[in-house]
PDB file of C-alpha atoms in Angstrom:
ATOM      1  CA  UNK A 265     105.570   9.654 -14.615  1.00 60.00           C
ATOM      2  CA  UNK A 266     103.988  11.072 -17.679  1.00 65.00           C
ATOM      3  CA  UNK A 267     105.520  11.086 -20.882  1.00 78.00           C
ATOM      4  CA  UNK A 268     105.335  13.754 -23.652  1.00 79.00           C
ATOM      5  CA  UNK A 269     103.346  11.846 -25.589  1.00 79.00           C
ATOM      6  CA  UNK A 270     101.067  10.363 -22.578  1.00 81.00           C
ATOM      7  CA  UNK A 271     100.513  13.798 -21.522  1.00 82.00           C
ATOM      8  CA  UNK A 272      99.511  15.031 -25.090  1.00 83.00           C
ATOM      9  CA  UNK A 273      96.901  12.009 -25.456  1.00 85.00           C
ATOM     10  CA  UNK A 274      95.329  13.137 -22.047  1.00 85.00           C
ATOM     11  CA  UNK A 275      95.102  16.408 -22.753  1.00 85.00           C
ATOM     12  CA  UNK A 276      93.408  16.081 -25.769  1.00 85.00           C
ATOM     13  CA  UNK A 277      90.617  13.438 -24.348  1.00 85.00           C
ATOM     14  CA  UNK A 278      90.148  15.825 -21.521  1.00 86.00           C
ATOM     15  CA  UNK A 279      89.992  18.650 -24.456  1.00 87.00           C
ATOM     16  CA  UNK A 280      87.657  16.460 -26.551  1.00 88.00           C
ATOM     17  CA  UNK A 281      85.628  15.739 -23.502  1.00 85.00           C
ATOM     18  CA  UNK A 282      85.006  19.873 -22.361  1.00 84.00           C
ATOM     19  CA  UNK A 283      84.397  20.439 -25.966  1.00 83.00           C
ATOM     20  CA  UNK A 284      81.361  17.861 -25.994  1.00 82.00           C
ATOM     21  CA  UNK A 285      80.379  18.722 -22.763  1.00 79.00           C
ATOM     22  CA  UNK A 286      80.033  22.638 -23.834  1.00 80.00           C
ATOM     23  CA  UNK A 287      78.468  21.814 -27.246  1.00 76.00           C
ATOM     24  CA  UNK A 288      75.821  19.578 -25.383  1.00 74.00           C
ATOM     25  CA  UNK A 289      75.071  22.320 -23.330  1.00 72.00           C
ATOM     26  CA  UNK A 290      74.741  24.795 -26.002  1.00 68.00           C
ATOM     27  CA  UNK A 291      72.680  22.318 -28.228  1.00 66.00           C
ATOM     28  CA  UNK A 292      70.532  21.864 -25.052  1.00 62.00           C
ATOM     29  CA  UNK A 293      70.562  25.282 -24.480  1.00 58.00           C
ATOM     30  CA  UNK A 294      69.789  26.713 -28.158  1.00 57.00           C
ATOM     31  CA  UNK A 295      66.504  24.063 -28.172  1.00 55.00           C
ATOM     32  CA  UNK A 296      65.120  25.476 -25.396  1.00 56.00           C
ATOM     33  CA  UNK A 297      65.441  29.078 -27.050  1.00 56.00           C
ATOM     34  CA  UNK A 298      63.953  28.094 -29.952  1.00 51.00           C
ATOM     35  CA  UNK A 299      60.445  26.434 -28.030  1.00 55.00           C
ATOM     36  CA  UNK A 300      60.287  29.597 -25.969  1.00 55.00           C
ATOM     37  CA  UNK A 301      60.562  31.843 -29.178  1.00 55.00           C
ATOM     38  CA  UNK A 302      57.769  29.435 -31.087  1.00 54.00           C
ATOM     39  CA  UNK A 303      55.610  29.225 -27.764  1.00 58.00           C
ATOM     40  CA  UNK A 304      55.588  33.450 -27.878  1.00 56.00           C
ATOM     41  CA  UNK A 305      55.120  33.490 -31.290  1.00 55.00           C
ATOM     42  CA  UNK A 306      52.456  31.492 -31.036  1.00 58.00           C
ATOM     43  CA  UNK A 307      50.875  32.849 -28.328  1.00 56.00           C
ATOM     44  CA  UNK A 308      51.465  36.585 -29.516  1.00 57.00           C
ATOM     45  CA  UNK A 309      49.758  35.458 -32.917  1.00 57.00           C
ATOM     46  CA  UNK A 310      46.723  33.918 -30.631  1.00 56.00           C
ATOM     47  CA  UNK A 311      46.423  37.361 -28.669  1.00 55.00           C
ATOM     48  CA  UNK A 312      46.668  39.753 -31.978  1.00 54.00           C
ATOM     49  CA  UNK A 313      44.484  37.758 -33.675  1.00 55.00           C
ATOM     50  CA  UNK A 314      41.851  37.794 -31.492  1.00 52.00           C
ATOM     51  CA  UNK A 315      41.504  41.109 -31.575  1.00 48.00           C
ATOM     52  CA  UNK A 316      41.607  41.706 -35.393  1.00 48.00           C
ATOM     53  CA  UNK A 317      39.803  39.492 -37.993  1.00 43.00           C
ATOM     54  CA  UNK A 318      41.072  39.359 -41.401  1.00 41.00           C
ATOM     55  CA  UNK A 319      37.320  40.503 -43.133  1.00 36.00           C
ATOM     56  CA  UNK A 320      35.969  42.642 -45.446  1.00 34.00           C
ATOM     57  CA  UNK A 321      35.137  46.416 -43.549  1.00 33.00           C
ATOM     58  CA  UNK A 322      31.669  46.371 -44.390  1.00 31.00           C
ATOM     59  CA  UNK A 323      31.322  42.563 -42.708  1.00 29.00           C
ATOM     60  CA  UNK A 324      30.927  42.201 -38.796  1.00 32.00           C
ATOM     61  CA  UNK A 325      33.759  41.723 -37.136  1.00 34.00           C
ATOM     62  CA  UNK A 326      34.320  40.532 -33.665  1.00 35.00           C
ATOM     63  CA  UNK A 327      37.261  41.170 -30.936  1.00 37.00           C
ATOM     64  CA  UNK A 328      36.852  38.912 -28.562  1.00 39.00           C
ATOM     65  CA  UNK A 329      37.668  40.119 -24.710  1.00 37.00           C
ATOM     66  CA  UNK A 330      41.230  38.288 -23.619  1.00 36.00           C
ATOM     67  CA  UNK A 331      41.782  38.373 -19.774  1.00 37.00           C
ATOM     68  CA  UNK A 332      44.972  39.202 -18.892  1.00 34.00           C
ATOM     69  CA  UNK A 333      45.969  40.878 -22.020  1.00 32.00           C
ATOM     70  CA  UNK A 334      45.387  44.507 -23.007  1.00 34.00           C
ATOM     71  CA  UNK A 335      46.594  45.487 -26.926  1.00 36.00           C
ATOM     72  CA  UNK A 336      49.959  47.550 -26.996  1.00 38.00           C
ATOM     73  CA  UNK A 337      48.515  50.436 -29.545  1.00 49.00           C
ATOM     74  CA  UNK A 338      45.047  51.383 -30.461  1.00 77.00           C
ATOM     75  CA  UNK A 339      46.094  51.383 -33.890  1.00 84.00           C
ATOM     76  CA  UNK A 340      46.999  47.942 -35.951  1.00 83.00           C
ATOM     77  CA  UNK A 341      48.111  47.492 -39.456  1.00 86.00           C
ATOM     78  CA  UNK A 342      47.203  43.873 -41.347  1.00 85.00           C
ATOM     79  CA  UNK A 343      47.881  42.356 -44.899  1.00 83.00           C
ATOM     80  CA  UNK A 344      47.334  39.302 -46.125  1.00 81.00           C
ATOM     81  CA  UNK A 345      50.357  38.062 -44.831  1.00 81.00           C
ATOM     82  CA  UNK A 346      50.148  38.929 -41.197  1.00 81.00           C
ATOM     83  CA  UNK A 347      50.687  42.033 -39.070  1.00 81.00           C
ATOM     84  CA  UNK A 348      52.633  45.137 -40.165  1.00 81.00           C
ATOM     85  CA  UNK A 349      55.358  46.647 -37.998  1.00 77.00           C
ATOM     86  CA  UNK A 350      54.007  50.296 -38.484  1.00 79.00           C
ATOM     87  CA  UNK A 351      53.472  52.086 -35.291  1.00 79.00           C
ATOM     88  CA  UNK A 352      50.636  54.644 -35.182  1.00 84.00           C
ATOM     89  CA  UNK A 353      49.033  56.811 -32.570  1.00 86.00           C
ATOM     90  CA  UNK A 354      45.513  57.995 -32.072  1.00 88.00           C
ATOM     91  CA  UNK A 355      45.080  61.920 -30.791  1.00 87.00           C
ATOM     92  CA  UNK A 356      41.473  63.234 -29.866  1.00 88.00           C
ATOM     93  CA  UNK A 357      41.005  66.568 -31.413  1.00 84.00           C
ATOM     94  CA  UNK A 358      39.285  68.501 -29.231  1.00 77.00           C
ATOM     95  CA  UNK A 359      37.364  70.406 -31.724  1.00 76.00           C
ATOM     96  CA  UNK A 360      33.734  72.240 -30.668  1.00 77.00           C
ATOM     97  CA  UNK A 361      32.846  72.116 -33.971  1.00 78.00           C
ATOM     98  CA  UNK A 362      33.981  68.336 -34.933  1.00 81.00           C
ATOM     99  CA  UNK A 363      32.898  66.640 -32.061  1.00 84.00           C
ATOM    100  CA  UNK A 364      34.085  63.253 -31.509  1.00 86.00           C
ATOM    101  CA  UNK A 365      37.120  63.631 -34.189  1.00 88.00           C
ATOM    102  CA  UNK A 366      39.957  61.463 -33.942  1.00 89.00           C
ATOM    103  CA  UNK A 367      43.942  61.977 -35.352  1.00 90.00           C
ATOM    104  CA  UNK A 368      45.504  58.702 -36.471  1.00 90.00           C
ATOM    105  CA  UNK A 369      49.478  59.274 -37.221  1.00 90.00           C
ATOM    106  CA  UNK A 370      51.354  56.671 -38.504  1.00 89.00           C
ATOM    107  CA  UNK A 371      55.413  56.640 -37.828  1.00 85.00           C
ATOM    108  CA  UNK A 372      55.862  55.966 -41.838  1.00 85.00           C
ATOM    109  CA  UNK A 373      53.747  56.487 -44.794  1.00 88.00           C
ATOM    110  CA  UNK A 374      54.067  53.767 -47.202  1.00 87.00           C
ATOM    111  CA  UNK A 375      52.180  52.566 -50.787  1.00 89.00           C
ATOM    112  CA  UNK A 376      51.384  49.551 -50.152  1.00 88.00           C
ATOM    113  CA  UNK A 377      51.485  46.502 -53.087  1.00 87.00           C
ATOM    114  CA  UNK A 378      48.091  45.174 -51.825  1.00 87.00           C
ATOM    115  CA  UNK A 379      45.124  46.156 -49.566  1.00 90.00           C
ATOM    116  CA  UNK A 380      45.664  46.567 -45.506  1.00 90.00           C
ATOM    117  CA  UNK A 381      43.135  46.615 -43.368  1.00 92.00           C
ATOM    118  CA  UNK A 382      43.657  49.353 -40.711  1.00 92.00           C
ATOM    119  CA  UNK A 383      41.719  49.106 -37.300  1.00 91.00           C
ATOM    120  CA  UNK A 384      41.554  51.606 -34.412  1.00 90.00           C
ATOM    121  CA  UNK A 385      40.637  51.596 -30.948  1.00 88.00           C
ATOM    122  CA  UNK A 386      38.572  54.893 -30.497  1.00 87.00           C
ATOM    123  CA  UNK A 387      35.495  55.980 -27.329  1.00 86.00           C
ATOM    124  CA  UNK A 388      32.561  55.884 -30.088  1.00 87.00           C
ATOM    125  CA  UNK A 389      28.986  54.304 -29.346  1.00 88.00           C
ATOM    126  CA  UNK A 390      28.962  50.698 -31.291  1.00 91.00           C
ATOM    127  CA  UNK A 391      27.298  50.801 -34.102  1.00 92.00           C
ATOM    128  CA  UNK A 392      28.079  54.551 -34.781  1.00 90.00           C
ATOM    129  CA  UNK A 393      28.890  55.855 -38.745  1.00 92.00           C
ATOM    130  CA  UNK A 394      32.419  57.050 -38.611  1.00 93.00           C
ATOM    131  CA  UNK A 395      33.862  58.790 -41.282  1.00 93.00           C
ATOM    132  CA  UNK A 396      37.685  58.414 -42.394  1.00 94.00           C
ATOM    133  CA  UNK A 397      39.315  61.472 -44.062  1.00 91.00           C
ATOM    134  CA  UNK A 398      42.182  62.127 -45.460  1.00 91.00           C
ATOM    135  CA  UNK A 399      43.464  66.052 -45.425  1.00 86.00           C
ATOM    136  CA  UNK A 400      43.682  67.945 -42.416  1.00 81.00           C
ATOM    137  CA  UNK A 401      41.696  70.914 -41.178  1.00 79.00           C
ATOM    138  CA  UNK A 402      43.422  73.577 -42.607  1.00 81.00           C
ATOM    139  CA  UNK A 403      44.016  72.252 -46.298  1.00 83.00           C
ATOM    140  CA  UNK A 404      40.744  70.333 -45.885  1.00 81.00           C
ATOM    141  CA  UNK A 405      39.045  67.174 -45.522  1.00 85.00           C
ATOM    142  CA  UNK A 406      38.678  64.260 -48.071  1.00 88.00           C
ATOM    143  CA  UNK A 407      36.139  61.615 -47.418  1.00 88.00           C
ATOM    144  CA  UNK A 408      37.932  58.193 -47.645  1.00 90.00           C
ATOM    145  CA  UNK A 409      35.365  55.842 -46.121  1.00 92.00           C
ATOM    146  CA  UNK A 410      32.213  55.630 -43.898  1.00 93.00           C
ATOM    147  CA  UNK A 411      32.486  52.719 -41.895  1.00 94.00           C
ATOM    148  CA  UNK A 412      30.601  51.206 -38.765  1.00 93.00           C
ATOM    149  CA  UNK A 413      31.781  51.475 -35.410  1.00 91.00           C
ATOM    150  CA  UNK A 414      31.765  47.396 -34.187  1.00 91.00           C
ATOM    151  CA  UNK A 415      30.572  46.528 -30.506  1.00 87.00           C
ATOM    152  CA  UNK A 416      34.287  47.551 -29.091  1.00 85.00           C
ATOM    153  CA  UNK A 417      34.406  50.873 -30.425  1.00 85.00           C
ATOM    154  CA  UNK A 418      36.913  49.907 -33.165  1.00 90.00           C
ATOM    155  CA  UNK A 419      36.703  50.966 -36.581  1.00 92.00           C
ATOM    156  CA  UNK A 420      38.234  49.334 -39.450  1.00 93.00           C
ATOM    157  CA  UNK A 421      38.894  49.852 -43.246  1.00 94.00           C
ATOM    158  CA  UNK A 422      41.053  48.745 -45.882  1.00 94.00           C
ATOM    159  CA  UNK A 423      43.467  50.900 -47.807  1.00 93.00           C
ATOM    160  CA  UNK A 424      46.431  50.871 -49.996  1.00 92.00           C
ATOM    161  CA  UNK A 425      48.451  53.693 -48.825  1.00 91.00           C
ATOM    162  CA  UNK A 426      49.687  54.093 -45.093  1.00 91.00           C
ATOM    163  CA  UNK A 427      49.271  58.168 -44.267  1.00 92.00           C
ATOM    164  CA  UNK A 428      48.090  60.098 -41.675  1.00 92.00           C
ATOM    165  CA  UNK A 429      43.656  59.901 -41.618  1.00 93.00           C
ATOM    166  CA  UNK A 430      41.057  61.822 -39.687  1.00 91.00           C
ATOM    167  CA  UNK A 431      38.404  59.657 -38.515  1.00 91.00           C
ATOM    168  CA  UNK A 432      35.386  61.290 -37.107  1.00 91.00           C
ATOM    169  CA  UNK A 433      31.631  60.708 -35.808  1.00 90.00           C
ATOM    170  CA  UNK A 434      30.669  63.884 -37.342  1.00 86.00           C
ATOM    171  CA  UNK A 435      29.895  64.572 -41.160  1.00 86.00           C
ATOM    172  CA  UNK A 436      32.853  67.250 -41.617  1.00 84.00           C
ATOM    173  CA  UNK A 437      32.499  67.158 -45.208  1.00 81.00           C
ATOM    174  CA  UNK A 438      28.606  67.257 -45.012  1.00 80.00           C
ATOM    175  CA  UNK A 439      29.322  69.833 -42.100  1.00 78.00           C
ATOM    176  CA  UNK A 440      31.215  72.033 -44.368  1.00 77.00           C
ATOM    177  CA  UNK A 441      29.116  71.809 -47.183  1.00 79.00           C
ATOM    178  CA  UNK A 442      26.213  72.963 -45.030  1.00 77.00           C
ATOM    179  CA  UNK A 443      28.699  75.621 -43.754  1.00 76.00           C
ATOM    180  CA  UNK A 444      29.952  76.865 -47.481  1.00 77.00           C
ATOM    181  CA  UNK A 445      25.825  77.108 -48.418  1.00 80.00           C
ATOM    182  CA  UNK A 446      24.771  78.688 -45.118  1.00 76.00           C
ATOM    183  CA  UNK A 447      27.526  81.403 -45.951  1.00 75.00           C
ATOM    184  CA  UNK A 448      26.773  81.772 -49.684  1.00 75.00           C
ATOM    185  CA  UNK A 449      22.890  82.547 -48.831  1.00 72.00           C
ATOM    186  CA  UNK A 450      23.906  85.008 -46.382  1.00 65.00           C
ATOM    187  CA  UNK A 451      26.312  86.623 -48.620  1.00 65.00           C
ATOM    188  CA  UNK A 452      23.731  86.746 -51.267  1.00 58.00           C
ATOM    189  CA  UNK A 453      21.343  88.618 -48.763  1.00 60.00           C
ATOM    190  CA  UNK A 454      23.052  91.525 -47.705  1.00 55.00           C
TER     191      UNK A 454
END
């Protein structure tokens, strides 16, 4: 028979045996998570990438088709140091008068401590002007940028503030300009 002493030896080899046995596992276990959580990084980084290039708005840029893979949200949000976690949505105004006129609502507005570049999925003819506003219908309209359309119909430009923009094929400002005049001549008339 087993002594006291026999029985507390065996018990703690069998102990000290489980215990390396589970930390093994978990060691084995933990690597693995770690590779699958670089591989999707990595691959996640491949797939955003390809569909926004880090360049100047006024330079070309390309997204590149990926089969397979379709992007989350028309809108995306990128500094210098990678992709911003702001979500944003894109709403098409349906607006006789501002045809082709675009909301883009982001879920925070921010001030940003260096230039982002902002890019949005919208239906507009490559190589179309596009005008981003700031303002809203009712207070009025602000031109922040005029920008191409590229060969996907996304626009892009950089800014240091994250707020809500208007981005539209149609002159607005130029639209209410020729408005404001149209009404000031016939005012002077009668």
């Amino acid at each position: 028979m087993f002594t006291n002493g026999k029985r507390f030896i065996i018990s703690f080899a069998v102990a000290i045996f489980l215990f390396m046995v589970l930390s093994l596992g978990v060691a084995h276990h933990s690597t693995e998570i770690v590779e699958m959580r670089d591989e999707l990084l990595t691959k996640s980084g491949d797939i955003l990438g390809g569909y926004i290039k880090n360049k100047d708005v006024t330079s070309e840029a390309t997204y590149p088709e990926l089969p397979g893979t379709r992007l989350s949200q028309q809108v995306t949000v990128t500094t210098h140091k990678g992709f911003m976690t702001v979500g944003g949505t894109v709403t098409k105004c349906e607006d006789e008068f501002y045809p082709g006129t675009y909301e883009v609502k982001f879920s925070r507005k921010t001030i940003l401590p260096s230039s982002a570049m902002v890019s949005v999925k919208l239906d507009v003819t490559p190589g179309d002007t596009v005008y981003v506003l700031t303002g809203t219908k009712d207070t009025g309209y602000r031109q922040f940028a005029t920008v191409t359309a590229d060969e996907d119909g996304r626009v892009a430009f950089n800014t240091n503030v994250i707020r809500d923009y208007t981005i539209s094929t149609t002159d607005i400002q130029g639209a209410q300009k020729a408005m404001e005049t149209l009404l000031a001549c016939n005012t002077v008339k009668n």
